[in-house]
Coordinates of C-alpha atoms in Angstrom, one line a residue:
Chain E
M20 CA -23.4 -33.5 14.0
S21 CA -23.8 -30.1 15.4
K22 CA -22.4 -27.2 13.5
V23 CA -19.4 -25.3 14.7
I24 CA -19.6 -21.6 14.2
D25 CA -16.2 -20.1 13.5
V26 CA -17.2 -16.5 12.9
E27 CA -20.3 -14.6 14.1
L28 CA -21.3 -11.1 13.4
R29 CA -24.1 -9.8 15.6
G30 CA -25.6 -6.5 14.5
I31 CA -22.3 -5.1 13.3
I32 CA -22.4 -1.4 12.6
K33 CA -19.7 0.9 11.2
K34 CA -19.8 4.6 10.6
F35 CA -17.2 6.9 9.1
Q36 CA -18.1 10.3 10.5
N37 CA -21.9 10.4 10.0
N38 CA -21.8 8.0 7.1
V39 CA -23.1 4.6 7.9
V40 CA -21.1 2.2 5.9
V41 CA -22.2 -1.1 7.5
Q42 CA -25.6 -1.4 8.9
D43 CA -26.7 -4.2 11.2
F44 CA -24.7 -7.0 9.7
N45 CA -25.7 -10.4 11.0
L46 CA -23.9 -13.6 9.9
Q47 CA -22.8 -17.0 11.2
V48 CA -20.0 -18.7 9.3
E49 CA -19.6 -22.4 9.9
Q50 CA -16.3 -24.1 10.3
G51 CA -14.9 -25.0 6.9
E52 CA -17.3 -22.8 5.0
F53 CA -16.3 -20.6 2.1
I54 CA -18.2 -17.3 2.2
A55 CA -18.1 -14.5 -0.3
F56 CA -18.9 -10.9 0.5
L57 CA -20.2 -9.6 -2.9
G58 CA -21.1 -6.1 -3.9
P59 CA -20.1 -3.0 -5.8
S60 CA -17.4 -0.7 -4.4
G61 CA -18.5 1.2 -1.4
C62 CA -21.0 -1.5 -0.3
G63 CA -19.2 -2.2 2.9
K64 CA -17.7 -5.5 2.1
T65 CA -14.0 -4.5 2.6
T66 CA -14.9 -2.5 5.7
T67 CA -16.5 -5.6 7.2
L68 CA -13.5 -7.7 6.3
N69 CA -11.2 -5.1 8.0
M70 CA -13.4 -5.3 11.1
I71 CA -13.0 -9.1 11.2
A72 CA -9.2 -8.7 10.7
G73 CA -9.1 -6.1 13.4
F74 CA -7.9 -3.1 11.4
L75 CA -11.1 -1.4 12.2
D76 CA -13.3 -1.5 15.2
P77 CA -17.1 -1.8 14.9
D78 CA -19.2 1.1 16.2
G79 CA -21.9 -1.3 17.3
G80 CA -22.6 -5.0 17.6
D81 CA -20.4 -7.9 18.5
L82 CA -17.8 -9.8 16.5
L83 CA -17.0 -13.4 17.6
I84 CA -14.3 -15.6 16.3
K85 CA -14.3 -19.2 17.6
G86 CA -16.8 -18.1 20.2
Q87 CA -14.5 -15.3 21.6
R88 CA -15.6 -11.7 21.5
M89 CA -13.0 -9.9 19.4
N90 CA -14.1 -6.3 19.6
G91 CA -11.0 -4.2 20.4
V92 CA -8.5 -7.1 20.0
P93 CA -5.6 -6.0 17.8
P94 CA -5.0 -7.9 14.5
Y95 CA -1.8 -9.4 15.7
K96 CA -3.6 -11.3 18.4
R97 CA -6.3 -12.8 16.2
E98 CA -4.4 -15.7 14.6
L99 CA -5.9 -15.0 11.2
G100 CA -4.5 -15.4 7.7
M101 CA -5.1 -12.6 5.1
V102 CA -4.3 -12.1 1.5
F103 CA -4.4 -8.6 0.1
Q104 CA -5.3 -7.3 -3.3
T105 CA -1.8 -5.9 -3.8
Y106 CA 0.0 -9.1 -2.7
S107 CA 1.7 -7.2 0.1
L108 CA 4.8 -9.4 0.1
F109 CA 7.7 -7.9 2.0
P110 CA 10.0 -6.7 -0.8
H111 CA 13.2 -6.9 1.3
M112 CA 12.7 -10.6 2.2
T113 CA 13.0 -13.7 0.0
V114 CA 10.0 -15.9 -0.6
A115 CA 11.1 -18.2 2.2
E116 CA 11.6 -15.4 4.6
N117 CA 8.2 -13.9 3.7
I118 CA 6.5 -17.3 4.5
A119 CA 8.6 -17.8 7.6
Y120 CA 7.7 -14.4 9.0
G121 CA 4.6 -15.5 10.9
L122 CA 6.3 -18.7 12.0
K123 CA 9.3 -16.8 13.4
L124 CA 6.9 -14.6 15.5
R125 CA 5.4 -17.8 16.8
K126 CA 8.8 -19.0 17.8
V127 CA 8.7 -22.2 15.6
G128 CA 12.0 -24.1 15.7
K129 CA 14.3 -23.7 12.7
Q130 CA 13.9 -27.3 11.4
E131 CA 10.2 -27.3 11.6
M132 CA 10.1 -23.8 10.1
Q133 CA 12.0 -25.0 7.0
E134 CA 9.8 -28.1 6.7
R135 CA 6.6 -26.0 6.9
V136 CA 7.9 -23.5 4.4
K137 CA 8.8 -26.3 2.0
R138 CA 5.4 -28.0 2.4
V139 CA 3.4 -24.9 1.9
L140 CA 5.4 -24.0 -1.2
E141 CA 4.5 -27.4 -2.6
L142 CA 0.9 -26.8 -1.7
V143 CA 0.8 -23.7 -3.9
K144 CA 2.8 -25.5 -6.5
L145 CA 5.9 -23.2 -6.4
P146 CA 8.5 -25.4 -4.8
N147 CA 11.5 -23.8 -6.5
V148 CA 11.2 -20.1 -5.7
A149 CA 12.2 -20.0 -2.0
D150 CA 15.3 -17.9 -2.5
R151 CA 13.9 -15.4 -4.9
Y152 CA 12.7 -11.9 -4.0
P153 CA 9.1 -11.0 -4.7
K154 CA 9.9 -8.7 -7.5
Q155 CA 11.5 -11.6 -9.4
L156 CA 8.1 -13.3 -9.5
S157 CA 5.1 -12.8 -11.8
G158 CA 1.8 -11.4 -10.4
G159 CA 0.2 -14.8 -10.2
Q160 CA 3.3 -16.3 -8.5
R161 CA 3.3 -13.4 -6.0
Q162 CA -0.3 -14.0 -5.1
R163 CA 0.3 -17.7 -4.6
I164 CA 3.2 -16.9 -2.2
A165 CA 0.9 -14.5 -0.4
I166 CA -1.6 -17.3 0.0
A167 CA 1.2 -19.6 1.2
R168 CA 2.3 -17.0 3.8
A169 CA -1.2 -16.7 5.1
L170 CA -1.8 -20.5 5.3
V171 CA 1.5 -21.5 6.8
I172 CA 0.5 -20.3 10.3
E173 CA -2.5 -22.5 10.1
P174 CA -4.9 -19.7 10.8
S175 CA -8.3 -20.2 12.3
L176 CA -9.8 -18.1 9.5
L177 CA -8.5 -17.1 6.1
L178 CA -9.5 -13.6 4.8
L179 CA -9.2 -12.8 1.1
D180 CA -9.5 -9.2 0.1
E181 CA -10.1 -9.2 -3.7
P182 CA -7.1 -11.4 -4.2
L183 CA -7.6 -11.9 -7.9
S184 CA -8.5 -8.4 -9.1
N185 CA -5.0 -7.4 -9.9
L186 CA -4.5 -10.3 -12.2
D187 CA -5.3 -10.6 -15.9
A188 CA -8.3 -12.6 -17.0
K189 CA -6.6 -15.9 -17.7
L190 CA -4.5 -16.0 -14.6
R191 CA -7.5 -14.9 -12.5
E192 CA -9.4 -18.0 -13.6
E193 CA -6.4 -20.2 -13.0
L194 CA -5.9 -18.9 -9.5
R195 CA -9.6 -19.1 -8.8
D196 CA -9.5 -22.8 -9.5
E197 CA -6.4 -23.0 -7.3
L198 CA -8.2 -21.3 -4.4
K199 CA -11.0 -23.8 -4.8
R200 CA -8.6 -26.7 -4.8
L201 CA -6.8 -25.4 -1.7
H202 CA -10.0 -24.9 0.1
Q203 CA -11.1 -28.4 -0.6
E204 CA -7.7 -29.7 0.4
I205 CA -7.3 -27.9 3.8
G206 CA -10.8 -26.9 4.5
V207 CA -9.9 -23.6 6.3
T208 CA -12.9 -21.4 7.0
T209 CA -12.6 -18.6 4.4
I210 CA -14.1 -15.2 3.9
F211 CA -13.6 -13.8 0.4
V212 CA -14.4 -10.3 -0.6
T213 CA -15.0 -9.6 -4.3
H214 CA -17.0 -7.4 -6.7
D215 CA -16.9 -10.2 -9.3
Q216 CA -20.1 -12.2 -9.3
E217 CA -18.6 -15.0 -11.3
E218 CA -15.8 -15.5 -8.7
A219 CA -18.3 -15.5 -5.9
L220 CA -20.6 -18.0 -7.7
A221 CA -17.7 -20.3 -8.6
L222 CA -16.0 -20.5 -5.2
S223 CA -18.5 -20.0 -2.4
D224 CA -20.6 -22.2 -0.3
R225 CA -22.7 -19.1 0.5
I226 CA -22.7 -15.6 -0.8
V227 CA -23.5 -12.4 1.2
V228 CA -24.7 -9.7 -1.2
L229 CA -24.1 -6.3 0.1
N230 CA -25.3 -2.9 -1.2
H231 CA -24.8 0.5 0.5
G232 CA -23.9 -1.2 3.8
F233 CA -27.0 -3.3 3.9
V234 CA -27.1 -7.1 3.5
E235 CA -29.4 -7.7 0.6
Q236 CA -29.3 -11.5 0.7
I237 CA -27.4 -14.4 2.2
G238 CA -27.7 -17.7 0.4
T239 CA -26.0 -20.4 -1.7
P240 CA -24.9 -19.4 -5.2
L241 CA -28.0 -21.2 -6.6
E242 CA -30.4 -19.4 -4.3
I243 CA -28.8 -16.1 -5.0
Y244 CA -29.0 -16.7 -8.7
N245 CA -32.4 -18.3 -9.0
Q246 CA -34.3 -16.7 -6.0
P247 CA -32.9 -13.3 -5.6
A248 CA -34.3 -11.4 -2.7
S249 CA -34.3 -8.1 -4.4
E250 CA -34.0 -6.4 -7.8
F251 CA -30.4 -5.4 -6.8
V252 CA -29.3 -8.9 -6.2
H253 CA -30.9 -10.1 -9.5
T254 CA -29.3 -7.4 -11.6
F255 CA -25.9 -7.5 -9.9
I256 CA -25.6 -11.2 -10.4
G257 CA -25.3 -11.7 -14.1
K258 CA -27.0 -9.9 -17.0
T259 CA -30.7 -9.8 -17.2
N260 CA -33.6 -8.4 -19.3
R261 CA -35.7 -6.0 -17.3
M262 CA -39.3 -5.0 -18.3
E263 CA -41.8 -2.9 -16.4
G264 CA -45.4 -4.0 -16.5
E265 CA -48.7 -4.7 -14.8
V266 CA -50.3 -7.9 -13.6
I267 CA -53.3 -8.7 -15.7
A268 CA -54.2 -12.2 -14.6
I269 CA -53.5 -14.6 -11.8
D270 CA -54.5 -18.3 -11.9
A271 CA -53.3 -21.6 -10.7
D272 CA -50.6 -21.9 -13.3
G273 CA -49.1 -18.6 -12.7
I274 CA -49.2 -14.9 -13.5
K275 CA -49.7 -12.9 -16.7
V276 CA -48.1 -9.6 -17.1
R277 CA -48.5 -6.9 -19.8
T278 CA -45.3 -4.9 -20.2
T279 CA -45.2 -1.2 -20.9
G280 CA -43.5 -2.2 -24.2
G281 CA -46.6 -4.1 -25.2
L282 CA -45.5 -7.7 -24.6
L283 CA -47.7 -10.3 -22.9
I284 CA -45.6 -12.4 -20.6
Q285 CA -46.6 -15.7 -18.9
A286 CA -44.8 -16.4 -15.7
A287 CA -44.9 -19.5 -13.4
K288 CA -46.0 -19.1 -9.8
Q289 CA -43.7 -16.9 -7.9
A290 CA -42.4 -17.1 -4.3
R291 CA -44.0 -13.7 -3.7
E292 CA -47.7 -12.9 -3.7
F293 CA -49.0 -10.4 -6.3
S294 CA -52.4 -8.8 -6.8
L295 CA -54.2 -7.9 -10.0
Q296 CA -53.1 -4.6 -11.6
Q297 CA -50.1 -4.4 -9.4
K298 CA -47.1 -2.6 -11.0
V299 CA -44.3 -5.1 -11.4
I300 CA -40.9 -5.6 -13.0
V301 CA -40.3 -8.7 -15.1
F302 CA -36.9 -10.3 -15.5
V303 CA -35.6 -12.9 -17.9
R304 CA -32.0 -14.0 -18.1
P305 CA -30.4 -13.7 -21.6
E306 CA -29.3 -17.3 -21.5
K307 CA -32.8 -18.6 -20.8
I308 CA -34.1 -17.2 -24.1
K309 CA -33.9 -19.4 -27.2
L310 CA -34.0 -18.0 -30.7
S311 CA -35.9 -19.6 -33.5
D312 CA -36.7 -18.7 -37.2
T313 CA -40.2 -20.0 -37.2
G314 CA -43.2 -19.1 -35.0
V315 CA -43.4 -22.7 -33.6
H316 CA -43.8 -22.3 -29.8
T317 CA -41.0 -24.0 -27.9
G318 CA -41.9 -22.4 -24.5
A319 CA -44.7 -20.6 -22.8
N320 CA -43.5 -17.3 -24.1
Q321 CA -42.8 -16.3 -27.6
V322 CA -42.2 -12.8 -29.0
E323 CA -41.4 -11.8 -32.6
G324 CA -38.6 -9.4 -33.1
H325 CA -35.7 -8.5 -35.4
L326 CA -32.1 -9.1 -34.7
Q327 CA -30.3 -5.8 -34.2
L328 CA -26.9 -6.8 -33.2
A329 CA -24.9 -10.0 -32.8
S330 CA -21.5 -10.0 -31.1
F331 CA -19.6 -13.2 -31.4
L332 CA -17.7 -13.9 -28.1
G333 CA -16.2 -17.3 -28.7
S334 CA -18.2 -19.9 -26.8
Y335 CA -21.4 -17.9 -27.2
T336 CA -22.9 -15.0 -29.2
E337 CA -24.6 -12.1 -27.6
C338 CA -27.6 -10.9 -29.5
E339 CA -29.9 -7.9 -29.2
V340 CA -33.4 -8.4 -30.4
V341 CA -35.9 -5.6 -30.7
A342 CA -39.4 -6.8 -29.8
G343 CA -42.1 -4.3 -29.3
K344 CA -40.6 -1.3 -27.5
H345 CA -38.1 -3.6 -25.7
T346 CA -34.6 -4.6 -26.6
L347 CA -33.9 -8.1 -25.4
S348 CA -30.5 -9.4 -24.7
V349 CA -30.1 -13.0 -25.8
K350 CA -27.2 -15.3 -25.2
V351 CA -26.9 -17.9 -28.0
Q352 CA -24.6 -20.9 -27.4
M353 CA -22.1 -21.6 -30.1
S354 CA -23.6 -25.0 -30.8
D355 CA -26.8 -23.3 -31.9
K356 CA -26.6 -22.5 -35.6
S357 CA -28.7 -19.4 -35.0
A358 CA -25.4 -17.9 -33.9
E359 CA -24.7 -17.3 -37.6
R360 CA -27.8 -15.2 -38.2
E361 CA -27.3 -11.8 -39.8
A362 CA -28.5 -8.6 -38.3
G363 CA -31.9 -7.5 -39.5
T364 CA -33.5 -10.9 -39.8
T365 CA -36.8 -11.7 -38.2
V366 CA -36.4 -14.0 -35.2
Y367 CA -38.6 -15.4 -32.5
C368 CA -37.6 -15.4 -28.8
N369 CA -38.8 -18.3 -26.8
W370 CA -38.7 -18.9 -23.0
D371 CA -40.4 -20.9 -20.4
A372 CA -42.8 -19.6 -17.8
E373 CA -40.4 -20.9 -15.1
D374 CA -37.6 -18.7 -16.3
V375 CA -39.6 -15.5 -15.6
L376 CA -38.9 -13.6 -12.4
I377 CA -41.4 -11.0 -11.1
M378 CA -40.6 -8.4 -8.5
P379 CA -42.9 -5.7 -7.2
A380 CA -42.1 -2.3 -8.7
E381 CA -40.2 0.1 -6.4
R382 CA -42.0 0.3 -3.1
G383 CA -43.1 3.8 -2.6
Chain S
M24 CA 20.0 18.2 -35.0
N25 CA 21.8 15.3 -33.5
K26 CA 20.5 14.6 -30.0
R27 CA 23.9 14.3 -28.4
L28 CA 25.0 17.6 -29.9
S29 CA 21.9 19.4 -28.7
I30 CA 22.4 18.1 -25.2
T31 CA 26.0 19.3 -25.2
L32 CA 25.0 22.7 -26.4
L33 CA 22.2 23.0 -23.9
T34 CA 24.4 22.1 -20.9
A35 CA 27.4 24.1 -22.2
P36 CA 26.6 27.4 -20.4
A37 CA 26.3 25.6 -17.0
M38 CA 29.4 23.6 -17.7
I39 CA 31.5 26.7 -18.5
V40 CA 30.3 28.4 -15.3
L41 CA 31.1 25.3 -13.3
L42 CA 34.5 25.0 -14.8
G43 CA 35.4 28.7 -14.3
V44 CA 34.1 29.3 -10.8
F45 CA 34.4 25.8 -9.3
I46 CA 36.8 23.4 -10.9
L47 CA 39.5 25.9 -11.8
P48 CA 39.7 27.5 -8.4
M49 CA 39.7 24.1 -6.8
L50 CA 42.7 23.1 -8.8
L51 CA 44.4 26.3 -8.0
M52 CA 43.7 25.7 -4.3
L53 CA 45.1 22.2 -4.6
M54 CA 48.3 23.5 -6.1
L55 CA 48.5 26.2 -3.5
S56 CA 48.3 23.6 -0.7
F57 CA 51.6 22.1 -1.9
Q58 CA 53.5 25.3 -2.0
D59 CA 55.7 26.9 0.7
D60 CA 56.3 30.7 1.1
N61 CA 58.7 30.8 -1.8
Q62 CA 56.2 28.9 -4.0
A63 CA 58.4 25.8 -4.1
F64 CA 56.8 22.3 -3.8
T65 CA 56.4 21.1 -0.3
L66 CA 54.4 18.5 1.8
K67 CA 54.8 20.4 5.0
N68 CA 51.2 21.7 5.1
Y69 CA 50.0 18.1 5.1
A70 CA 52.8 16.9 7.3
L71 CA 51.8 19.5 9.9
F72 CA 48.4 18.0 10.1
I73 CA 49.8 14.6 11.1
Q74 CA 52.6 16.0 13.4
D75 CA 50.5 18.5 15.3
S76 CA 47.7 16.7 17.2
F77 CA 45.9 20.0 17.4
Y78 CA 44.6 19.6 13.8
L79 CA 43.7 16.0 14.2
E80 CA 41.7 16.8 17.3
I81 CA 39.9 19.4 15.3
L82 CA 39.1 17.0 12.5
W83 CA 37.9 14.4 15.0
R84 CA 35.7 17.1 16.7
T85 CA 34.3 18.0 13.3
I86 CA 33.4 14.4 12.6
R87 CA 32.0 14.0 16.2
V88 CA 29.8 17.0 15.9
S89 CA 28.6 15.9 12.5
L90 CA 27.8 12.4 13.7
W91 CA 25.7 13.8 16.6
T92 CA 23.9 16.0 14.2
V93 CA 23.2 13.1 11.9
L94 CA 21.8 11.1 14.9
A95 CA 19.7 14.0 16.2
T96 CA 18.2 14.8 12.8
L97 CA 17.5 11.1 12.2
L98 CA 15.8 10.5 15.5
L99 CA 13.8 13.8 15.4
G100 CA 13.1 13.5 11.7
F101 CA 11.9 9.9 11.6
P102 CA 8.5 10.4 13.4
V103 CA 7.8 13.4 11.3
A104 CA 8.5 11.5 8.1
M105 CA 6.4 8.6 9.3
Y106 CA 3.5 11.0 10.0
M107 CA 3.9 12.5 6.5
A108 CA 3.9 9.0 4.9
Q109 CA 0.5 8.2 6.3
A110 CA -1.0 11.7 5.9
S111 CA -3.2 12.9 3.1
G112 CA -1.6 14.8 0.2
K113 CA -2.8 18.1 1.5
M114 CA -1.3 17.5 4.9
R115 CA 2.0 16.4 3.4
G116 CA 2.1 19.7 1.6
I117 CA 1.4 21.7 4.8
V118 CA 4.1 19.8 6.8
T119 CA 6.7 20.2 4.0
M120 CA 5.9 23.9 4.0
F121 CA 6.5 24.1 7.7
I122 CA 9.8 22.2 7.4
L123 CA 11.1 24.4 4.7
A124 CA 9.7 27.7 5.9
P125 CA 12.7 28.4 8.3
H126 CA 15.0 28.2 5.4
L127 CA 13.5 31.4 4.0
I128 CA 15.4 33.2 6.9
S129 CA 19.1 33.5 6.7
V130 CA 21.0 31.0 8.8
V131 CA 22.8 33.8 10.6
I132 CA 19.5 35.2 11.8
R133 CA 18.3 31.8 12.9
N134 CA 21.5 31.1 14.8
F135 CA 21.2 34.4 16.6
G136 CA 17.7 33.3 17.5
W137 CA 19.2 30.2 19.1
V138 CA 21.7 32.4 21.0
V139 CA 18.7 34.3 22.5
V140 CA 17.0 31.0 23.4
L141 CA 20.0 29.0 24.7
G142 CA 22.1 31.8 26.4
E143 CA 22.8 32.1 30.1
K144 CA 19.9 34.5 30.3
G145 CA 18.0 32.8 27.6
W146 CA 14.4 31.7 28.2
I147 CA 15.3 28.0 28.7
N148 CA 17.7 28.8 31.6
E149 CA 15.4 31.5 33.0
T150 CA 12.4 29.2 33.0
L151 CA 14.3 26.3 34.6
M152 CA 15.8 28.5 37.2
K153 CA 12.4 30.1 38.1
L154 CA 11.0 26.6 38.4
G155 CA 13.8 25.8 40.8
L156 CA 15.0 22.8 38.7
I157 CA 18.5 24.2 38.4
E158 CA 20.6 26.6 40.4
Q159 CA 23.2 27.5 37.9
P160 CA 22.4 28.2 34.2
L161 CA 23.1 25.3 31.9
R162 CA 25.8 25.7 29.3
L163 CA 23.9 25.2 26.1
L164 CA 25.9 27.6 24.0
Y165 CA 29.6 27.9 22.9
N166 CA 30.1 24.2 23.3
E167 CA 29.6 21.2 21.1
L168 CA 26.0 20.8 22.3
G169 CA 25.2 24.3 21.0
V170 CA 26.8 23.5 17.6
V171 CA 24.8 20.3 17.3
I172 CA 21.6 22.1 18.2
G173 CA 22.3 24.7 15.6
L174 CA 23.2 22.2 12.9
T175 CA 20.2 20.0 13.7
D176 CA 18.0 23.0 13.2
S177 CA 19.7 23.8 9.9
F178 CA 19.7 20.4 8.3
I179 CA 16.7 18.5 9.7
A180 CA 14.6 19.4 6.7
Y181 CA 17.0 17.5 4.4
M182 CA 16.7 14.4 6.6
V183 CA 12.9 14.6 6.8
L184 CA 12.4 15.0 3.1
A185 CA 14.9 12.2 2.3
L186 CA 13.1 9.8 4.7
A187 CA 9.6 10.8 3.7
T188 CA 10.4 10.2 0.0
S189 CA 11.6 6.7 0.8
M190 CA 8.5 6.0 3.0
Y191 CA 6.0 7.2 0.4
A192 CA 7.2 4.3 -1.7
I193 CA 6.2 1.7 0.9
D194 CA 2.9 0.0 0.3
P195 CA 0.8 0.8 3.4
S196 CA -0.7 -2.7 3.3
L197 CA 2.7 -4.2 4.2
S198 CA 2.2 -3.0 7.8
K199 CA -1.3 -4.6 7.7
A200 CA 0.2 -7.8 6.4
A201 CA 2.8 -7.9 9.2
S202 CA 0.2 -7.1 11.8
I203 CA -2.2 -9.9 10.7
L204 CA 0.8 -12.3 10.7
G205 CA 1.2 -11.6 14.4
A206 CA 3.7 -8.6 14.6
S207 CA 3.1 -5.9 17.2
R208 CA 3.5 -2.3 16.1
A209 CA 7.1 -2.2 17.4
R210 CA 7.9 -5.4 15.6
T211 CA 6.3 -4.2 12.4
F212 CA 8.4 -1.0 12.6
F213 CA 11.7 -2.8 13.1
T214 CA 11.1 -5.6 10.6
V215 CA 9.2 -3.9 7.9
T216 CA 9.1 0.0 8.0
L217 CA 12.7 0.5 9.1
P218 CA 14.5 -1.8 6.6
L219 CA 12.4 -0.5 3.7
T220 CA 13.3 3.1 4.6
L221 CA 17.0 2.3 4.3
P222 CA 17.5 4.1 1.0
G223 CA 16.1 7.3 2.6
I224 CA 18.2 6.8 5.7
I225 CA 21.3 6.5 3.6
A226 CA 20.4 9.6 1.5
G227 CA 19.5 11.6 4.6
T228 CA 22.5 10.7 6.7
T229 CA 25.1 11.2 4.0
L230 CA 23.5 14.5 3.1
V231 CA 23.4 15.8 6.6
F232 CA 26.8 14.4 7.4
S233 CA 28.4 16.1 4.4
L234 CA 26.6 19.4 5.2
S235 CA 27.6 19.3 8.8
M236 CA 31.3 18.5 8.0
S237 CA 31.5 21.6 5.9
A238 CA 29.3 23.9 7.9
F239 CA 30.9 27.2 8.8
V240 CA 28.4 29.8 10.0
T241 CA 26.7 27.7 12.7
P242 CA 29.9 26.4 14.4
A243 CA 31.4 29.9 14.2
L244 CA 28.3 31.6 15.8
M245 CA 27.2 28.9 18.2
G246 CA 30.5 27.3 19.0
G247 CA 32.4 30.5 19.7
T248 CA 36.1 30.3 20.1
S249 CA 36.1 27.1 22.1
V250 CA 34.5 24.8 19.5
K251 CA 36.6 25.2 16.4
V252 CA 35.9 22.9 13.5
M253 CA 37.8 22.3 10.2
P254 CA 35.9 24.9 8.1
V255 CA 36.5 27.5 10.8
I256 CA 40.2 27.0 11.2
A257 CA 40.7 26.8 7.4
Y258 CA 38.9 30.2 7.2
E259 CA 41.1 31.6 10.0
Q260 CA 44.3 30.4 8.2
I261 CA 43.2 32.1 5.0
M262 CA 41.5 35.3 6.3
A263 CA 43.3 36.0 9.6
T264 CA 46.7 34.4 9.5
L265 CA 47.0 34.8 5.7
N266 CA 48.6 31.4 5.5
W267 CA 46.8 30.4 2.3
P268 CA 48.7 27.2 1.6
L269 CA 47.9 25.8 5.1
G270 CA 44.3 26.9 4.8
A271 CA 44.0 25.2 1.4
A272 CA 45.6 22.0 2.8
L273 CA 43.1 22.0 5.6
A274 CA 40.2 22.4 3.2
F275 CA 41.4 19.5 1.1
L276 CA 41.9 17.3 4.2
L277 CA 38.3 18.0 5.2
L278 CA 37.1 17.2 1.7
G279 CA 39.1 14.0 1.6
S280 CA 38.0 12.8 5.0
T281 CA 34.3 13.5 4.1
I282 CA 34.5 11.6 0.9
L283 CA 36.4 8.7 2.5
L284 CA 33.9 8.4 5.4
V285 CA 30.8 8.6 3.2
T286 CA 32.2 6.1 0.7
L287 CA 33.0 3.6 3.5
Y288 CA 29.6 4.1 5.1
T289 CA 27.7 3.5 1.9
K290 CA 29.8 0.5 1.0
L291 CA 29.1 -1.0 4.4
I292 CA 25.4 -0.6 4.2
E293 CA 24.8 -1.3 0.5
T294 CA 25.3 -5.1 0.7
K295 CA 24.4 -7.6 -2.0
R296 CA 20.9 -8.0 -0.5
Y297 CA 20.4 -4.2 -0.4
K298 CA 21.3 -3.9 -4.1
E299 CA 19.0 -6.8 -5.0
V300 CA 16.1 -5.3 -3.1
F301 CA 16.4 -1.7 -4.0
A302 CA 18.1 -1.7 -7.4
S303 CA 15.5 -0.4 -9.9

């Protein structure tokens, strides 16, 4: 089965005055795919979404939706659905009128309109709010209605502009699962802009990591997490321990690095090539490190340190261990009895060679 | 000190002034309007108004001129308010300053400025005649058009500020939402921007209407003797004819008509839906 490309960005460039905010963005989104644009504020993710929606015009490159070049086509002719951060429901219309707005513009008959409004309200699990005004709804309900309004026109593409960031933590998680369910149910091609790496990892088929207008990496959540293309990607996605050092040995099994803090770290073979004495940066994720009370090796790496801080966070405990001149962050699962250790005790940090990521130190 | 008491004490000076120079004279005027020359009670001043179509015509003219002024300020002010709503804070300040700046000059001076511009030998007529577009000078002054032009100039600031305040409260992403749902710019304006500006439209139109109904200087200067409105004839009765009771009656008829029309108008617009959407 050949892949159908729904959206294609070819060398998209956007400048504000002399500021380049999006630089040479290339991407192909397949039909039914859920893509996240992930990055810190000012990385160009929202600008790119606004170009896809038609609110901004690219200064270079081509934008194609369903194979049609869209540069210069106004938003109201693009047949897209969009959900905004601030819900953006029309306050002077009831929920039903809000949802029917796009249908009315498409001259859908009255009967069909009512049926479609009813169906989409059931889809977002709010069948009984049709006659209410947006301000009579909670934040989570409003966002569901905004999603319903975007979906009811059966858009060729659904754009989500940080739709969860105005909600509190619990609701956000609930609505995140809801988005996933909706996507599985209707399979509409979706582009989702977020600065929240967890949301991106949980929802997306693929993630585009952006930084300062550049695409740092495009890949599946697993690829992004486990094989980051750059230090930025690795540090932006989740917490990590970062140590500078120098390659002191390379053999068939892997690479040995001595850190500036005096630790000797054994790493498995890396995707990149390194040379002896090369300055490198070593990364280990906090959840990959296991704490033990005795010096019995459980992984290729073990360092002795003392527990400086332990913050109990419910399902896990976040610990800080001082080892050599480094302070390592360690995530201990609740099931591990080591979560009950007191600050000041001597502990051993263990991790496997496979869990070590090495990057060349800043080029130039 | 008790909160209520302190509020009473703090507002007392203003209340006393208001009572002495506004409420009391108003009551005296009201009593005066029901008196004849021998200070006996009479309804003839009000009866005259109904019997003599001259006065009804003047009231209707006052309303007509005020409605045209409301329409002109609304149509001219709307684009300015829309510009302000999407402009930066700095730009809003600059525009507000330009709108209010003319009010630093006395309305008398400003109206004479219009006389110079709109007169038979004013630069509008001179220019049009030089260009050969007209042969006779247009009558832009000493008619209702002249009064409407003068009042529009006087009151447009109130309209713009009322509209802009209402528009500032509209989330700019609403237009984006309408656009992506398929609405053209015109459609977005009529289905989203306009209905959401309704509170500002009501505030601006009632304000400009009330001010126009009671305007004296501009109709007197730019309407001349041919365009008499209620405040002008009330003034004439009191100052020229020295018929104080009739002048007072005319003033109260003007007040009553204005209150009645404004109340009807707001009742008509502020439907159940309006209250549900805009009630805070």
